[in-house]
Short mmCIF file of C-alpha atoms in Angstrom, two decimals:
data_model
loop_
_atom_site.label_atom_id
_atom_site.label_comp_id
_atom_site.label_asym_id
_atom_site.label_seq_id
_atom_site.Cartn_x
_atom_site.Cartn_y
_atom_site.Cartn_z
CA MET Q 1 21.82 -2.56 14.49
CA TYR Q 2 19.87 -0.40 12.07
CA GLN Q 3 21.77 0.42 8.86
CA PRO Q 4 20.12 3.20 6.83
CA LEU Q 5 22.05 2.59 3.58
CA SER Q 6 21.35 -1.14 3.37
CA SER Q 7 17.72 -0.57 4.32
CA LEU Q 8 17.38 2.05 1.60
CA LEU Q 9 18.76 -0.43 -0.93
CA TRP Q 10 16.24 -3.04 0.21
CA MET Q 11 13.42 -0.53 -0.22
CA LEU Q 12 14.63 0.38 -3.70
CA SER Q 13 14.67 -3.33 -4.56
CA ALA Q 14 11.04 -3.57 -3.41
CA ILE Q 15 9.93 -0.55 -5.44
CA LEU Q 16 11.95 -1.29 -8.60
CA PRO Q 17 9.46 -3.85 -10.06
CA LEU Q 18 6.67 -1.30 -9.65
CA LEU Q 19 8.72 1.38 -11.44
CA LEU Q 20 9.46 -1.05 -14.26
CA TRP Q 21 5.75 -1.75 -14.57
CA VAL Q 22 4.99 1.97 -14.84
CA ARG Q 23 7.58 2.23 -17.63
CA PHE Q 24 6.47 -0.77 -19.68
CA GLN Q 25 2.82 -1.38 -18.72
CA SER Q 26 1.31 0.01 -21.91
CA ALA Q 27 3.11 -2.55 -24.09
CA ALA Q 28 4.01 -5.30 -21.63
CA ALA Q 29 2.52 -8.75 -21.96
CA CYS Q 30 0.95 -10.55 -19.02
CA GLY Q 31 4.10 -12.64 -18.54
CA LEU Q 32 6.12 -9.57 -17.58
CA ALA Q 33 3.27 -8.28 -15.44
CA PHE Q 34 3.17 -11.47 -13.36
CA VAL Q 35 6.98 -11.58 -13.09
CA LEU Q 36 7.00 -8.04 -11.69
CA LEU Q 37 3.95 -8.73 -9.53
CA ALA Q 38 5.68 -11.60 -7.71
CA PRO Q 39 8.40 -9.60 -5.85
CA VAL Q 40 5.97 -6.79 -5.01
CA THR Q 41 3.62 -9.35 -3.48
CA ALA Q 42 6.50 -11.03 -1.61
CA PHE Q 43 7.74 -7.82 0.00
CA MET Q 44 4.26 -6.77 1.11
CA ALA Q 45 3.52 -10.26 2.44
CA LEU Q 46 6.72 -10.12 4.51
CA ASN Q 47 5.66 -6.81 6.01
CA MET Q 48 2.23 -8.14 6.93
CA LEU Q 49 3.61 -11.42 8.21
CA GLU Q 50 5.87 -9.86 10.83
CA THR Q 51 2.99 -8.04 12.53
CA ALA Q 52 0.71 -11.07 12.16
CA LEU Q 53 3.33 -13.34 13.73
CA MET Q 54 3.85 -10.91 16.60
CA ARG Q 55 0.10 -10.80 17.33
CA ARG Q 56 -0.11 -14.59 17.16
CA ARG Q 57 2.80 -15.01 19.58
CA ALA Q 58 1.19 -12.57 21.99
CA LEU Q 59 -2.08 -14.54 21.84
CA ILE Q 60 -0.39 -17.89 22.41
CA GLY Q 61 1.97 -16.67 25.10
CA MET Q 62 -0.59 -14.73 27.13
CA TYR Q 63 -3.89 -16.58 26.78
CA LEU Q 64 -3.33 -20.20 25.72
CA GLU Q 65 -1.99 -23.16 27.63
CA PRO Q 66 1.32 -24.42 26.22
CA GLY Q 67 0.85 -27.66 24.33
CA SER Q 68 -2.92 -27.27 23.97
CA PHE Q 69 -4.63 -28.13 20.69
CA LEU Q 70 -5.39 -24.49 19.88
CA ALA Q 71 -1.83 -23.43 20.72
CA ARG Q 72 -0.38 -26.12 18.44
CA LEU Q 73 -2.82 -25.17 15.69
CA LEU Q 74 -1.91 -21.50 15.83
CA CYS Q 75 1.80 -22.34 15.88
CA ARG Q 76 1.55 -23.51 12.29
CA LYS Q 77 2.66 -20.75 9.97
CA LYS Q 78 1.36 -22.12 6.68
CA PHE Q 79 -2.24 -20.92 7.04
CA LEU Q 80 -1.16 -17.56 8.43
CA ALA Q 81 1.35 -17.08 5.61
CA ALA Q 82 -1.20 -18.09 2.96
CA TRP Q 83 -3.71 -15.52 4.24
CA GLN Q 84 -1.10 -12.74 4.22
CA VAL Q 85 -0.07 -13.66 0.67
CA ILE Q 86 -3.70 -13.46 -0.50
CA LYS Q 87 -4.02 -9.97 1.00
CA ALA Q 88 -0.65 -8.98 -0.48
CA VAL Q 89 -1.76 -10.07 -3.96
CA ALA Q 90 -4.86 -7.87 -3.66
CA LEU Q 91 -2.81 -4.86 -2.55
CA ALA Q 92 -0.22 -5.48 -5.28
CA LEU Q 93 -2.94 -5.53 -7.94
CA ILE Q 94 -4.27 -2.23 -6.61
CA LEU Q 95 -0.82 -0.69 -6.97
CA PHE Q 96 -0.30 -2.10 -10.46
CA VAL Q 97 -3.60 -0.58 -11.56
CA GLU Q 98 -3.23 2.78 -9.82
CA VAL Q 99 0.41 3.87 -10.07
CA PRO Q 100 0.63 4.27 -13.89
CA ALA Q 101 -1.82 7.19 -13.58
CA TRP Q 102 0.13 9.00 -10.86
CA PRO Q 103 1.29 12.49 -11.92
CA VAL Q 104 4.91 13.64 -11.82
CA TRP Q 105 4.37 15.80 -8.73
CA LEU Q 106 3.14 12.79 -6.77
CA TRP Q 107 6.15 10.70 -7.81
CA SER Q 108 8.42 13.57 -6.72
CA LEU Q 109 6.69 13.66 -3.35
CA LEU Q 110 7.08 9.91 -2.91
CA ALA Q 111 10.77 10.12 -3.86
CA LEU Q 112 11.30 12.74 -1.15
CA ASN Q 113 9.31 10.60 1.26
CA LEU Q 114 11.52 7.63 0.46
CA ILE Q 115 14.67 9.64 1.19
CA LEU Q 116 13.29 10.88 4.52
CA LEU Q 117 11.91 7.50 5.57
CA PRO Q 118 15.12 6.13 7.19
CA LEU Q 119 15.49 9.29 9.27
CA VAL Q 120 11.87 9.26 10.48
CA TYR Q 121 12.01 5.53 11.10
CA SER Q 122 15.17 5.95 13.18
CA CYS Q 123 13.51 8.67 15.27
CA ILE Q 124 10.48 6.43 15.93
CA ARG Q 125 12.79 3.58 17.00
CA LYS Q 126 14.64 5.82 19.44
CA TRP Q 127 11.35 7.10 20.86
CA ILE Q 128 9.93 3.64 21.58
CA ALA Q 129 13.25 1.93 22.50
CA PRO Q 130 12.88 2.43 26.29
CA GLN Q 131 9.35 1.00 26.23
CA LEU Q 132 9.74 -2.20 24.19
CA ARG Q 133 11.84 -5.33 24.14
CA ALA Q 134 14.77 -5.29 21.74
CA GLY Q 135 13.32 -8.00 19.51
CA ARG Q 136 10.06 -6.12 18.93
CA ARG Q 137 11.17 -2.51 18.51
CA ASN Q 138 11.65 -2.59 14.76
CA ILE Q 139 8.30 -4.28 14.12
CA VAL Q 140 6.36 -1.80 16.24
CA ALA Q 141 8.29 1.13 14.72
CA ARG Q 142 7.38 -0.01 11.21
CA ARG Q 143 3.74 -0.46 12.21
CA LEU Q 144 3.62 3.06 13.65
CA PHE Q 145 5.31 4.46 10.57
CA LEU Q 146 2.78 2.70 8.33
CA SER Q 147 -0.16 4.55 9.89
CA LEU Q 148 1.69 7.86 10.28
CA ASN Q 149 3.07 8.00 6.76
CA THR Q 150 -0.23 6.96 5.17
CA ALA Q 151 -1.99 9.78 7.03
CA VAL Q 152 0.67 12.32 5.99
CA LEU Q 153 0.52 11.32 2.31
CA LEU Q 154 -3.27 11.46 2.35
CA LEU Q 155 -3.18 14.93 3.94
CA VAL Q 156 -0.77 16.15 1.26
CA LEU Q 157 -3.08 14.73 -1.41
CA VAL Q 158 -6.03 16.61 0.09
CA VAL Q 159 -4.10 19.89 -0.04
CA ALA Q 160 -2.75 19.21 -3.53
CA GLN Q 161 -6.24 18.63 -4.94
CA MET Q 162 -6.96 22.32 -4.33
CA PHE Q 163 -4.22 23.41 -6.73
CA VAL Q 164 -3.76 20.75 -9.44
CA PRO Q 165 -5.62 21.17 -12.76
CA ARG Q 166 -8.71 19.03 -13.15
CA SER Q 167 -10.44 17.44 -16.13
CA ASP Q 168 -13.61 19.24 -17.15
CA TYR Q 169 -16.60 16.89 -17.34
CA SER Q 170 -19.25 19.53 -16.67
CA ARG Q 171 -20.54 19.51 -20.29
CA MET Q 172 -20.47 15.75 -20.73
CA SER Q 173 -23.08 13.16 -19.86
CA TRP Q 174 -22.14 10.26 -17.66
CA GLU Q 175 -22.14 7.97 -20.72
CA GLU Q 176 -19.68 10.25 -22.55
CA THR Q 177 -17.55 10.50 -19.43
CA SER Q 178 -17.51 6.73 -19.10
CA ARG Q 179 -16.49 6.17 -22.71
CA HIS Q 180 -13.76 8.81 -22.46
CA ALA Q 181 -12.36 7.26 -19.27
CA VAL Q 182 -12.33 3.72 -20.65
CA ALA Q 183 -10.62 4.90 -23.87
CA THR Q 184 -7.77 6.51 -21.92
CA ALA Q 185 -6.96 3.36 -19.92
CA GLU Q 186 -4.22 1.67 -21.95
CA ILE Q 187 -2.56 -1.47 -20.60
CA GLY Q 188 -0.86 -4.33 -22.39
CA CYS Q 189 -1.94 -7.24 -20.18
CA GLU Q 190 -5.47 -8.34 -21.03
CA TYR Q 191 -6.01 -9.76 -17.54
CA LEU Q 192 -5.23 -6.44 -15.83
CA ALA Q 193 -6.87 -4.26 -18.49
CA PRO Q 194 -10.43 -4.60 -17.03
CA LEU Q 195 -9.14 -3.49 -13.62
CA ALA Q 196 -7.39 -0.51 -15.18
CA ARG Q 197 -10.55 0.50 -17.04
CA LEU Q 198 -12.62 0.20 -13.87
CA ALA Q 199 -10.13 2.41 -12.02
CA ALA Q 200 -10.23 5.06 -14.75
CA LEU Q 201 -14.02 4.86 -14.82
CA ARG Q 202 -14.21 5.28 -11.05
CA ASP Q 203 -12.03 8.40 -11.05
CA ALA Q 204 -13.83 9.99 -14.01
CA LEU Q 205 -17.33 9.38 -12.65
CA THR Q 206 -16.29 10.68 -9.22
CA GLU Q 207 -15.06 13.88 -10.85
CA TRP Q 208 -18.20 14.05 -12.97
CA LEU Q 209 -20.41 13.78 -9.87
CA ILE Q 210 -18.47 16.52 -8.10
CA GLN Q 211 -18.78 18.87 -11.08
CA ARG Q 212 -22.40 18.10 -12.02
CA ILE Q 213 -23.98 18.33 -8.56
CA PRO Q 214 -22.50 21.53 -7.09
CA ASN Q 215 -25.71 22.32 -5.17
CA HIS Q 216 -25.88 18.96 -3.41
CA ALA Q 217 -23.34 19.29 -0.62
CA TRP Q 218 -23.92 15.84 0.83
CA ALA Q 219 -23.52 14.10 -2.51
CA ARG Q 220 -20.30 16.00 -3.24
CA ALA Q 221 -18.99 15.23 0.23
CA GLY Q 222 -19.77 11.55 -0.25
CA ALA Q 223 -17.90 11.48 -3.56
CA TRP Q 224 -14.88 13.16 -1.99
CA VAL Q 225 -14.91 10.83 1.00
CA ALA Q 226 -15.02 7.77 -1.27
CA TYR Q 227 -12.15 9.19 -3.34
CA PHE Q 228 -9.93 9.85 -0.32
CA LEU Q 229 -10.74 6.52 1.34
CA TRP Q 230 -9.61 4.73 -1.80
CA SER Q 231 -6.52 6.94 -2.01
CA GLY Q 232 -5.76 6.04 1.61
CA LEU Q 233 -5.93 2.34 0.71
CA VAL Q 234 -3.54 2.90 -2.21
CA PHE Q 235 -1.05 4.78 -0.01
CA TRP Q 236 -1.42 2.04 2.61
CA ALA Q 237 -0.38 -0.51 -0.03
CA TRP Q 238 2.52 1.71 -1.14
CA ASN Q 239 3.80 1.97 2.43
CA ARG Q 240 3.41 -1.76 2.92
CA LEU Q 241 5.70 -2.24 -0.07
CA MET Q 242 8.35 0.20 1.19
CA LEU Q 243 8.30 -1.21 4.70
CA GLY Q 244 8.42 -4.72 3.30
CA GLY Q 245 11.82 -3.86 1.87
CA LEU Q 246 12.86 -2.05 5.03
CA GLY Q 247 12.07 -5.01 7.30
CA ALA Q 248 12.67 -7.92 4.92
CA ARG Q 249 15.57 -9.36 6.92
CA ASP Q 250 13.70 -9.14 10.24
CA ALA Q 251 10.63 -10.80 8.73
CA LEU Q 252 12.70 -13.65 7.28
CA ARG Q 253 14.32 -14.24 10.66
CA MET Q 254 10.88 -14.42 12.28
CA LEU Q 255 9.78 -17.00 9.71
CA GLU Q 256 12.85 -19.13 10.49
CA ASP Q 257 12.14 -18.95 14.22
CA ARG Q 258 10.14 -22.01 15.24
CA SER Q 259 9.10 -20.75 18.64
CA CYS Q 260 5.53 -19.58 19.29
CA ASP Q 261 5.86 -17.48 22.43
#
C-alpha cells in the first residue's frame, strides 16, 4: 500500500545530503563532500536499478531459455548493479556541481514540486493500475513520473528565462568572461573545484555567445539548445534522486529477490 507521508520522509532523506552540500560547499573539505555524495549516489542507483532489473527480467522471461548460459549470466546482479552505480556517481557529481548555483526561485519551485509529487504519483498509479501487474505498477509509475516531471521542470525553466535578470557580458571579451566566471566558482573540495569552474565557465560563455551574436540566429539557437539539454540532464538527475527515495523500499526488495523471471 502506498503511504504518502513515509514516502515523503524517504525523499527528504535522499535530498538532505544535497541540501547540506549547498549549505557548506564553499568551506567543506573533500571528506565531507564524499560522505554526502555516498547517500545521493545510493538513492539514485536504487532508482536506476529497479527499472534495469525489470527490463532484465522481461528479457530473460520472454526471450531466453531457462537455465541457458546467457540466462544464468544475466541473472547475476553484480555487473548490473556496478554499472548503475557508475552512472549514479556521474549524475551525483553533476548535481553537486550544479545545485549550489541554483537561484532561490528555482529552489522554491522544487520545494513545491516535492510537495505535489506524492499526489501526482498517486494519480499515475491509479491510472495505470488496471493495465499492469501489482508488482510492477510502482516501478512503471515512477518511470513515467521521471520523464513527465523532467519535461515540466524544463518547460518552467524555459519560461522563467524570459523574466529573470541576466548577467551582462556584451562589453566583455570571451577571455574576460572566462576569468570572471572562474573567479566566481568557489568550492572547498579541490577535487570538485575544477568541475565547478568548468560549469561556471560553460554557463558564462553560453550567455556571452547569446549576447554577442544577436544577428546569427542559428548560433544563438544552438547555444540555447545546448543550455536546455544540459538543464534537462540536471533535472533528470534531480528526479532520479527524489524517486530513489520514493521507491527505496521497493528497490531493496527487488535486490533481495533471487528470481530472474
